[in-house]
Amino acid sequence: MVEFSHPLFSRNSFTSVPISNKEASPAHTVPVCPVGHALILSAILRPGQVTGHPWVPTSLRIARREQQLVSKRLLRDVAPEEAEEGYVIGILGEAEIQQFLQLAKRGTEEKERQRALVRLRRGLQHPETQQIFIWSVLEGSMQTLVGLLTSSQALLQLEAARCLHELSHSEQSAVAEACLPATSYLLTYLSSHSSDFIELCLYTLGNLIVESEAVRRQLLPQGIVPALAACIHSPHLTVLEALGYALSQLLQAKEAPDMIIPTSFAGSSVLGSPLPQHMLRLLQPGPKLTLGVAVEFAWCLHYIICSQVNNTLLITHGALSTLGLLLLDVAGAVQRTEDAGLELVACPVLRCLSNLLTEAAAEAVEEQMQLGDERVMAALFILLQFFLQKQPSLLPEGLWLLNNLTANSPGFCTSLLSLDLIEPLLQLLPVSNVVSALVLTVLCNVAEKGPAYCQHLWPGPLLPSLLGMLALSDTEVVGQSLELLQLLFLYRPEAARAFLQESGLQALGRHEAAAQLQDRVHALQQTALHG
């Protein structure tokens, strides 16, 4: 994978710092919170326009996210004639494989040759048949299949490609290596006039790319990046979605930051091609934007950003503005539909924005996004409430972005306060230790901005919530609580007196023996007692 692992927090004590979000978050079980605030926020957002695209099952996209985003796609559309004739094929032996191949190669009628390949394809759905097919390479099975792939007869060509597609989906690593003779032809056929054939070739290449470094080594000098870039002009949504899938598989390769993404390889690299500009164009909200296309290209952008090769270039192309508008669009769509697929595009969009914000100064960010602080903040909280109810494991993704927005921007902190979002934020504290630490980090960002901001934090529910956090044993959560209390006492001395009256010193005493917390506990005790 191209993703890099970073610590959850990169904050120095009492200092606001944006944090990079480049690792997945575990799932958590949480209670459902009230949704009243979503009703207040809804008037700020325009209706969402992200539309669904039914082709790729939601389960496959979920699998990509939950299994480190590496997966394979399988196209299996049963033709009416196959259903009628009952093409139920069991495991094939080597003799049967050779028989079907020879019949497909030398049959007297085209229909007969096509039926032979259909039977072979159905047999290749069994892992045992796939293994036998690979073992029979010495008998010329792959060469015969590649010969049929290059046939001048379109139906035979399509069925041969479908056989290769079944092989590409194999979980056996040797299969991708065995398919090497076919990869250059699959690449060539990306310029075919048939959108169905192009789609099939793209998914097959994507499956093989992610499995085999040898396949990538062969395809890169043969021009896979320019070939993919040419596909992005297709008017067919199925081709665009398949393209996004194949490109995302390529961008996850371990060598991507050095060999596939950099602009130094102009023409044969992703950043040296028109792909980034066109990806951003396709992600712009509008009636033509579909969920499938948005998901695939948002993940592509995420892998490019995580490579840290040249994020300034993406910002120059307007990535922040495009992703910010897409964030508003997804939040609007969440309010209109129960579509469980929306979190699948929200996740990469949140990650892209979070990581790009670590690249740019706060002034440049606000100028680029051109969205208004309140609209962005409202959209983000609508998504947080959606995650809480539908997909709690994604809460850290939204909170990472909230942290990076508020770290260096008084404007976003002001929006958080003016929309009265402190209490909804505090309601997330019981979800998990990870979520609690992130919520406290965001509140530290607000408190750090000074007395005018702290007067919105106290009096109020914050102090009781912090006393509850001090009852926990998690060092990260307690440490962030201590930091927030120190800032609160600094700018609101009255809060220190209230803290003492609520048995705050006893709560602090629980952590005096913790080596990582001792100094901060003692410092906070002195501040509370003596100011």
Coordinates of C-alpha atoms in Angstrom, one line a residue:
M1 CA 0.0 0.0 0.0
V2 CA 1.0 3.6 -0.5
E3 CA -0.4 4.7 2.8
F4 CA 2.0 5.7 5.5
S5 CA 1.5 5.1 9.2
H6 CA 1.5 8.1 11.5
P7 CA 0.9 8.5 15.2
L8 CA -2.6 9.5 16.1
F9 CA -1.5 12.8 17.5
S10 CA 1.3 15.1 16.6
R11 CA 0.7 17.9 19.1
N12 CA 3.2 19.5 21.4
S13 CA 1.9 20.4 24.8
F14 CA -0.6 23.4 24.6
T15 CA 0.2 23.9 20.9
S16 CA -2.2 23.5 18.0
V17 CA -0.8 21.3 15.1
P18 CA -2.6 19.8 12.2
I19 CA -2.3 16.0 12.2
S20 CA -1.9 13.6 9.2
N21 CA -4.5 10.9 8.8
K22 CA -3.1 8.0 6.9
E23 CA -4.2 4.9 8.7
A24 CA -7.6 3.1 9.1
S25 CA -9.5 3.3 12.3
P26 CA -11.0 0.3 14.2
A27 CA -14.7 -0.2 14.5
H28 CA -16.4 0.7 17.8
T29 CA -19.8 0.0 19.3
V30 CA -21.5 3.2 20.3
P31 CA -24.9 4.6 21.5
V32 CA -27.0 6.7 19.1
C33 CA -27.0 10.4 19.9
P34 CA -29.9 12.8 19.4
V35 CA -30.2 14.3 15.9
G36 CA -31.7 17.6 16.8
H37 CA -28.6 19.5 15.8
A38 CA -28.7 18.1 12.3
L39 CA -32.0 19.9 11.8
I40 CA -30.5 23.2 12.9
L41 CA -27.6 22.7 10.5
S42 CA -29.5 21.5 7.5
A43 CA -30.6 25.0 6.3
I44 CA -27.0 26.0 5.8
L45 CA -26.3 23.3 3.1
R46 CA -27.6 23.0 -0.4
P47 CA -29.1 19.6 -1.4
G48 CA -26.6 16.9 -2.3
Q49 CA -26.2 15.7 -5.8
V50 CA -24.1 12.6 -5.5
T51 CA -26.2 9.9 -7.2
G52 CA -25.9 6.2 -6.8
H53 CA -24.5 3.8 -9.4
P54 CA -25.7 0.3 -8.9
W55 CA -23.1 -1.7 -10.7
V56 CA -20.4 -2.3 -8.1
P57 CA -21.8 -3.9 -4.9
T58 CA -21.5 -1.9 -1.7
S59 CA -20.0 -4.9 -0.1
L60 CA -17.0 -4.8 -2.4
R61 CA -16.3 -1.2 -1.6
I62 CA -16.7 -1.9 2.1
A63 CA -14.2 -4.8 1.7
R64 CA -11.7 -2.4 0.1
R65 CA -11.9 -0.1 3.1
E66 CA -11.9 -2.7 5.8
Q67 CA -9.2 -4.9 4.2
Q68 CA -6.6 -2.2 3.7
L69 CA -8.3 -1.2 0.5
V70 CA -6.7 -3.9 -1.5
S71 CA -9.3 -6.1 -3.2
K72 CA -10.2 -7.6 -6.5
R73 CA -13.3 -7.1 -8.6
L74 CA -15.2 -9.8 -10.5
L75 CA -17.6 -9.2 -13.4
R76 CA -20.1 -12.0 -13.8
D77 CA -23.0 -11.2 -16.0
V78 CA -24.8 -14.4 -17.0
A79 CA -26.0 -14.0 -20.6
P80 CA -29.7 -15.2 -21.2
E81 CA -28.5 -18.0 -23.5
E82 CA -26.2 -19.3 -20.8
A83 CA -29.0 -19.3 -18.3
E84 CA -31.3 -21.1 -20.8
E85 CA -28.7 -23.8 -21.7
G86 CA -27.7 -24.4 -18.1
Y87 CA -24.0 -23.8 -18.2
V88 CA -23.3 -25.4 -14.8
I89 CA -19.7 -26.6 -15.0
G90 CA -17.8 -28.4 -12.3
I91 CA -14.1 -28.6 -11.7
L92 CA -12.3 -29.3 -15.0
G93 CA -9.4 -31.6 -15.5
E94 CA -6.4 -30.9 -17.7
A95 CA -7.8 -33.0 -20.5
E96 CA -11.1 -31.1 -20.5
I97 CA -9.3 -27.8 -20.4
Q98 CA -7.3 -28.8 -23.4
Q99 CA -10.4 -30.1 -25.2
F100 CA -12.3 -26.8 -24.7
L101 CA -9.3 -24.7 -25.8
Q102 CA -8.8 -26.8 -28.9
L103 CA -12.5 -26.7 -29.8
A104 CA -12.4 -22.9 -29.3
K105 CA -9.3 -22.7 -31.5
R106 CA -10.3 -25.1 -34.3
G107 CA -14.0 -25.5 -34.2
T108 CA -15.9 -25.3 -37.5
E109 CA -18.6 -22.9 -36.3
E110 CA -18.2 -19.7 -34.4
K111 CA -21.1 -20.5 -32.1
E112 CA -19.5 -23.8 -31.2
R113 CA -16.2 -22.1 -30.5
Q114 CA -17.8 -19.5 -28.3
R115 CA -19.7 -22.2 -26.3
A116 CA -16.4 -23.9 -25.6
L117 CA -14.9 -20.8 -24.2
V118 CA -18.0 -20.2 -22.1
R119 CA -17.7 -23.6 -20.6
L120 CA -14.0 -23.0 -19.9
R121 CA -14.8 -19.7 -18.3
R122 CA -17.5 -21.4 -16.1
G123 CA -15.0 -24.0 -15.1
L124 CA -12.4 -21.4 -14.2
Q125 CA -14.7 -20.1 -11.5
H126 CA -13.4 -23.0 -9.4
P127 CA -10.0 -22.4 -7.8
E128 CA -9.1 -26.1 -8.5
T129 CA -9.6 -25.5 -12.2
Q130 CA -7.5 -22.4 -12.1
Q131 CA -4.6 -24.3 -10.5
I132 CA -4.9 -27.0 -13.1
F133 CA -4.9 -24.4 -15.9
I134 CA -1.8 -22.8 -14.6
W135 CA -0.1 -26.2 -14.2
S136 CA -0.9 -26.9 -17.8
V137 CA 0.9 -23.9 -19.1
L138 CA 3.6 -26.2 -20.4
E139 CA 0.9 -27.6 -22.6
G140 CA 0.3 -24.2 -24.1
S141 CA -3.0 -23.3 -22.4
M142 CA -2.2 -19.7 -21.8
Q143 CA -0.7 -19.2 -25.2
T144 CA -3.9 -20.6 -26.8
L145 CA -6.0 -18.3 -24.7
V146 CA -3.9 -15.3 -25.6
G147 CA -4.2 -16.3 -29.3
L148 CA -8.0 -16.4 -28.9
L149 CA -7.8 -13.0 -27.2
T150 CA -6.2 -11.6 -30.3
S151 CA -8.8 -13.2 -32.6
S152 CA -10.4 -11.1 -35.3
Q153 CA -13.8 -12.4 -34.1
A154 CA -15.2 -10.1 -31.5
L155 CA -17.3 -12.8 -29.6
L156 CA -14.3 -15.1 -29.2
Q157 CA -12.1 -12.2 -28.2
L158 CA -14.6 -11.2 -25.5
E159 CA -15.0 -14.7 -24.1
A160 CA -11.2 -15.1 -24.0
A161 CA -11.0 -11.9 -22.1
R162 CA -13.7 -13.2 -19.7
C163 CA -11.6 -16.3 -19.1
L164 CA -8.6 -14.1 -18.2
H165 CA -10.8 -12.1 -15.9
E166 CA -11.8 -15.2 -14.0
L167 CA -8.1 -16.1 -13.7
S168 CA -7.2 -12.5 -12.5
H169 CA -9.6 -12.9 -9.6
S170 CA -7.8 -15.9 -8.3
E171 CA -6.4 -15.8 -4.8
Q172 CA -3.4 -17.9 -5.9
S173 CA -0.4 -15.6 -6.5
A174 CA 1.0 -17.8 -9.3
V175 CA -2.0 -17.0 -11.4
A176 CA -1.0 -13.3 -12.0
E177 CA 2.5 -14.4 -13.1
A178 CA 0.9 -16.9 -15.5
C179 CA -1.2 -14.2 -17.1
L180 CA 1.8 -12.1 -18.0
P181 CA 1.7 -12.9 -21.7
A182 CA -1.8 -11.4 -21.9
T183 CA -1.2 -8.1 -20.1
S184 CA 0.2 -6.2 -23.0
Y185 CA -2.8 -7.1 -25.1
L186 CA -5.2 -6.1 -22.4
L187 CA -3.4 -2.8 -22.3
T188 CA -3.7 -2.4 -26.1
Y189 CA -7.4 -3.1 -26.0
L190 CA -8.0 -0.1 -23.7
S191 CA -8.3 1.8 -26.9
S192 CA -11.1 -0.5 -28.2
H193 CA -14.4 0.9 -29.5
S194 CA -16.4 -1.3 -27.1
S195 CA -17.0 0.2 -23.7
D196 CA -17.9 -3.3 -22.3
F197 CA -14.6 -4.7 -23.5
I198 CA -12.6 -1.7 -22.1
E199 CA -14.4 -2.1 -18.8
L200 CA -13.5 -5.8 -18.7
C201 CA -9.9 -5.2 -19.6
L202 CA -9.6 -2.4 -16.9
Y203 CA -10.9 -4.6 -14.1
T204 CA -8.7 -7.5 -15.2
L205 CA -5.6 -5.3 -15.3
G206 CA -6.6 -3.9 -11.9
N207 CA -6.8 -7.4 -10.4
L208 CA -3.4 -8.4 -11.8
I209 CA -1.7 -5.1 -11.0
V210 CA -2.4 -5.4 -7.3
E211 CA -1.3 -9.0 -7.2
S212 CA 2.1 -9.0 -9.0
E213 CA 5.1 -6.7 -9.1
A214 CA 6.2 -8.5 -12.2
V215 CA 3.0 -7.4 -14.0
R216 CA 3.6 -3.8 -12.9
R217 CA 7.2 -4.0 -14.1
Q218 CA 6.1 -5.1 -17.5
L219 CA 3.2 -2.6 -17.9
L220 CA 4.9 0.5 -16.7
P221 CA 7.4 0.8 -19.6
Q222 CA 4.7 -0.3 -22.0
G223 CA 2.8 2.8 -21.1
I224 CA 0.0 1.9 -18.7
V225 CA -0.2 5.4 -17.2
P226 CA -0.8 7.1 -20.6
A227 CA -3.2 4.3 -21.6
L228 CA -5.2 4.9 -18.4
A229 CA -5.1 8.7 -18.9
A230 CA -6.7 8.2 -22.4
C231 CA -9.6 6.2 -20.8
I232 CA -10.5 9.1 -18.5
H233 CA -12.1 10.9 -21.5
S234 CA -14.7 8.1 -21.9
P235 CA -18.3 9.2 -21.8
H236 CA -19.3 5.8 -20.2
L237 CA -19.6 5.8 -16.5
T238 CA -18.9 2.1 -16.2
V239 CA -15.5 2.7 -17.9
L240 CA -14.7 5.6 -15.7
E241 CA -15.5 3.6 -12.6
A242 CA -13.4 0.7 -13.8
L243 CA -10.6 3.1 -14.6
G244 CA -10.7 4.5 -11.1
Y245 CA -10.5 1.0 -9.8
A246 CA -7.5 0.0 -11.9
L247 CA -5.7 3.3 -11.2
S248 CA -6.2 2.9 -7.4
Q249 CA -4.7 -0.6 -7.6
L250 CA -1.7 0.8 -9.4
L251 CA -1.3 3.7 -6.9
Q252 CA -1.2 1.2 -3.9
A253 CA 1.9 -0.4 -5.2
K254 CA 4.8 -0.2 -2.8
E255 CA 6.9 1.4 -5.6
A256 CA 4.3 4.0 -6.5
P257 CA 5.9 6.9 -4.6
D258 CA 9.2 6.4 -6.4
M259 CA 8.2 5.0 -9.9
I260 CA 4.5 5.6 -10.6
I261 CA 3.5 9.0 -9.1
P262 CA 6.4 11.5 -9.4
T263 CA 6.4 14.2 -12.0
S264 CA 10.1 13.4 -12.7
F265 CA 8.8 10.6 -14.9
A266 CA 6.9 13.0 -17.2
G267 CA 4.4 11.3 -19.5
S268 CA 4.7 7.9 -17.9
S269 CA 3.9 9.0 -14.3
V270 CA 0.5 9.9 -12.8
L271 CA 1.5 13.5 -11.7
G272 CA 3.2 14.0 -15.1
S273 CA 0.0 13.1 -16.9
P274 CA -3.4 14.9 -17.2
L275 CA -4.9 12.4 -14.8
P276 CA -5.0 14.6 -11.6
Q277 CA -6.8 17.5 -13.4
H278 CA -9.3 15.1 -14.9
M279 CA -9.9 13.3 -11.6
L280 CA -10.6 16.6 -9.9
R281 CA -13.0 17.5 -12.8
L282 CA -14.9 14.2 -12.3
L283 CA -15.2 14.8 -8.6
Q284 CA -16.9 18.2 -9.0
P285 CA -20.4 18.0 -7.7
G286 CA -23.2 18.0 -10.3
P287 CA -25.9 15.9 -11.8
K288 CA -23.4 13.7 -13.7
L289 CA -21.4 12.7 -10.6
T290 CA -22.2 9.1 -9.5
L291 CA -21.3 7.4 -6.3
G292 CA -19.1 4.7 -7.9
V293 CA -17.0 7.2 -9.9
A294 CA -16.6 9.5 -6.9
V295 CA -15.5 6.6 -4.6
E296 CA -12.9 5.3 -6.9
F297 CA -11.3 8.6 -7.8
A298 CA -11.4 9.9 -4.3
W299 CA -9.4 6.9 -3.2
C300 CA -7.0 7.6 -6.1
L301 CA -6.4 11.1 -4.8
H302 CA -6.0 9.7 -1.3
Y303 CA -3.1 7.4 -2.4
I304 CA -1.4 10.2 -4.3
I305 CA -1.7 12.6 -1.3
C306 CA -0.4 9.9 1.1
S307 CA 2.7 9.5 -1.2
Q308 CA 3.7 13.1 -0.3
V309 CA 5.3 13.4 -3.7
N310 CA 3.9 16.8 -4.7
N311 CA 0.8 17.8 -2.9
T312 CA 1.4 21.4 -3.7
L313 CA 0.6 20.5 -7.3
L314 CA -2.8 19.1 -6.3
I315 CA -3.5 22.2 -4.3
T316 CA -2.6 24.3 -7.3
H317 CA -5.0 22.4 -9.4
G318 CA -7.8 23.3 -6.9
A319 CA -8.0 20.1 -5.0
L320 CA -9.0 21.8 -1.7
S321 CA -11.9 23.6 -3.4
T322 CA -13.1 20.6 -5.3
L323 CA -13.0 18.3 -2.2
G324 CA -14.6 20.9 0.0
L325 CA -17.5 21.2 -2.4
L326 CA -17.8 17.4 -2.6
L327 CA -17.9 17.3 1.2
L328 CA -20.8 19.7 1.2
D329 CA -22.5 17.6 -1.5
V330 CA -22.1 14.3 0.4
A331 CA -23.4 15.9 3.6
G332 CA -26.5 17.2 1.7
A333 CA -27.0 13.7 0.2
V334 CA -26.8 12.2 3.7
Q335 CA -29.8 14.3 4.8
R336 CA -31.9 13.1 1.8
T337 CA -31.2 9.4 1.6
E338 CA -30.6 6.2 3.6
D339 CA -28.0 5.0 1.0
A340 CA -25.4 3.1 3.0
G341 CA -22.9 3.7 0.3
L342 CA -22.4 7.4 1.1
E343 CA -19.9 6.8 3.8
L344 CA -17.7 5.1 1.3
V345 CA -17.1 8.3 -0.6
A346 CA -17.1 10.4 2.6
C347 CA -14.1 8.4 4.0
P348 CA -11.5 9.2 1.3
V349 CA -12.8 12.8 0.9
L350 CA -12.2 13.4 4.6
R351 CA -8.8 11.8 4.5
C352 CA -7.8 13.8 1.4
L353 CA -8.8 17.1 3.0
S354 CA -7.2 16.3 6.3
N355 CA -3.9 15.5 4.8
L356 CA -3.9 18.4 2.3
L357 CA -4.5 20.8 5.2
T358 CA -1.2 19.7 6.7
E359 CA 0.5 21.0 3.5
A360 CA -0.9 24.5 3.3
A361 CA -0.9 27.6 5.5
A362 CA -4.3 28.4 7.1
E363 CA -4.6 31.6 5.0
A364 CA -4.1 29.6 1.7
V365 CA -6.6 27.0 2.8
E366 CA -9.4 29.4 3.6
E367 CA -8.8 31.2 0.3
Q368 CA -8.8 27.9 -1.7
M369 CA -11.8 26.3 -0.2
Q370 CA -14.0 29.4 -0.8
L371 CA -16.9 27.8 1.0
G372 CA -17.5 29.8 4.1
D373 CA -16.4 28.4 7.5
E374 CA -20.0 27.8 8.7
R375 CA -21.0 25.6 5.7
V376 CA -17.9 23.4 6.0
M377 CA -18.4 23.1 9.8
A378 CA -22.1 22.3 9.4
A379 CA -21.4 19.7 6.7
L380 CA -18.8 18.0 8.9
F381 CA -21.1 17.7 11.9
I382 CA -23.9 16.3 9.7
L383 CA -21.4 13.6 8.6
L384 CA -20.3 13.0 12.2
Q385 CA -23.8 12.4 13.3
F386 CA -24.4 10.1 10.3
F387 CA -21.3 8.1 11.2
L388 CA -22.4 7.8 14.8
Q389 CA -25.6 6.2 13.7
K390 CA -24.5 4.2 10.6
Q391 CA -20.7 3.8 10.6
P392 CA -19.1 4.6 14.0
S393 CA -15.6 3.5 12.9
L394 CA -15.5 6.5 10.6
L395 CA -15.9 9.0 13.4
P396 CA -12.1 9.5 13.8
E397 CA -11.9 10.4 10.1
G398 CA -14.2 13.3 10.6
L399 CA -12.6 14.4 13.8
W400 CA -9.2 14.3 12.2
L401 CA -10.4 16.8 9.6
L402 CA -12.1 18.9 12.4
N403 CA -8.8 19.0 14.2
N404 CA -6.9 20.1 11.1
L405 CA -9.4 22.8 10.3
T406 CA -9.4 24.3 13.8
A407 CA -5.6 23.9 14.5
N408 CA -4.5 27.1 12.7
S409 CA -7.8 28.8 11.9
P410 CA -9.6 31.1 14.3
G411 CA -12.3 31.3 11.6
F412 CA -13.2 27.7 11.9
C413 CA -13.0 27.8 15.7
T414 CA -15.5 30.7 15.6
S415 CA -17.8 28.7 13.4
L416 CA -17.7 25.8 15.8
L417 CA -18.8 28.2 18.6
S418 CA -21.3 30.3 16.6
L419 CA -23.2 27.1 15.5
D420 CA -23.3 26.0 19.1
L421 CA -21.5 22.7 18.3
I422 CA -19.6 22.2 21.6
E423 CA -22.3 20.1 23.2
P424 CA -22.7 17.8 20.2
L425 CA -19.0 17.4 20.2
L426 CA -19.0 16.5 23.9
Q427 CA -21.6 13.9 23.2
L428 CA -19.0 11.9 21.2
L429 CA -16.7 11.5 24.2
P430 CA -18.2 8.2 25.4
V431 CA -17.8 6.5 22.0
S432 CA -14.2 5.3 22.4
N433 CA -10.8 6.4 23.7
V434 CA -9.7 7.2 20.2
V435 CA -12.7 9.4 19.6
S436 CA -12.4 11.0 23.1
A437 CA -8.8 12.0 22.5
L438 CA -9.6 13.5 19.1
V439 CA -12.6 15.5 20.6
L440 CA -10.4 16.8 23.3
T441 CA -7.7 17.8 20.8
V442 CA -10.2 19.8 18.9
L443 CA -11.4 21.6 22.1
C444 CA -7.7 22.3 22.9
N445 CA -7.4 24.0 19.5
V446 CA -10.4 26.2 20.4
A447 CA -9.2 27.0 23.9
E448 CA -5.7 27.8 22.7
K449 CA -7.1 30.8 20.7
G450 CA -7.5 32.8 23.9
P451 CA -9.9 34.2 26.4
A452 CA -12.7 35.2 24.0
Y453 CA -12.9 31.5 22.9
C454 CA -12.7 30.1 26.4
Q455 CA -15.6 32.1 27.6
H456 CA -17.8 29.9 25.3
L457 CA -16.4 26.8 26.9
W458 CA -17.1 27.7 30.5
P459 CA -19.5 27.9 32.2
G460 CA -21.1 25.0 30.5
P461 CA -21.0 21.2 30.2
L462 CA -17.2 21.0 29.5
L463 CA -16.0 20.9 33.1
P464 CA -18.2 17.9 34.2
S465 CA -17.2 16.1 31.0
L466 CA -13.5 16.6 31.7
L467 CA -13.9 15.3 35.3
G468 CA -15.5 12.2 33.7
M469 CA -12.5 11.9 31.4
L470 CA -10.1 12.0 34.4
A471 CA -11.8 9.0 35.8
L472 CA -10.4 6.9 32.8
S473 CA -7.1 5.2 32.7
D474 CA -6.2 5.9 29.1
T475 CA -3.0 8.0 29.1
E476 CA -3.8 9.8 25.8
V477 CA -7.3 10.8 26.9
V478 CA -6.2 11.9 30.4
G479 CA -3.2 13.8 28.9
Q480 CA -5.5 15.7 26.5
S481 CA -7.9 16.4 29.3
L482 CA -5.0 17.9 31.4
E483 CA -3.9 20.0 28.5
L484 CA -7.5 21.4 28.0
L485 CA -7.9 22.1 31.7
Q486 CA -4.6 24.0 31.7
L487 CA -5.7 26.2 28.9
L488 CA -9.1 26.7 30.5
F489 CA -7.6 27.7 33.8
L490 CA -5.1 30.0 32.1
Y491 CA -7.9 32.0 30.3
R492 CA -10.8 31.5 32.7
P493 CA -9.4 31.4 36.3
E494 CA -13.0 31.0 37.6
A495 CA -13.0 27.6 36.0
A496 CA -10.2 26.5 38.3
R497 CA -12.2 27.4 41.4
A498 CA -15.2 25.5 40.1
F499 CA -12.8 22.6 39.4
L500 CA -11.7 22.6 43.0
Q501 CA -15.2 22.7 44.3
E502 CA -16.1 19.6 42.2
S503 CA -13.3 17.5 43.8
G504 CA -10.9 18.1 40.9
L505 CA -7.8 17.6 43.0
Q506 CA -8.9 14.1 44.0
A507 CA -9.5 13.3 40.3
L508 CA -6.0 14.5 39.5
G509 CA -4.6 12.4 42.3
R510 CA -5.5 9.2 40.5
H511 CA -2.8 10.0 37.9
E512 CA 0.1 11.2 40.1
A513 CA 1.9 7.9 39.8
A514 CA 1.7 7.7 36.0
A515 CA 5.2 8.5 34.7
Q516 CA 3.9 10.1 31.5
L517 CA 1.4 12.3 33.3
Q518 CA 3.2 13.3 36.5
D519 CA 4.7 16.6 35.4
R520 CA 1.4 17.8 33.8
V521 CA -0.6 16.7 36.9
H522 CA 1.6 18.6 39.2
A523 CA 1.6 21.7 37.0
L524 CA -2.2 21.6 36.8
Q525 CA -2.5 21.2 40.6
Q526 CA -0.4 24.3 41.1
T527 CA -2.4 26.3 38.5
A528 CA -5.7 25.3 40.1
L529 CA -4.5 26.2 43.6
H530 CA -2.4 29.3 43.0
G531 CA -3.3 30.5 39.5

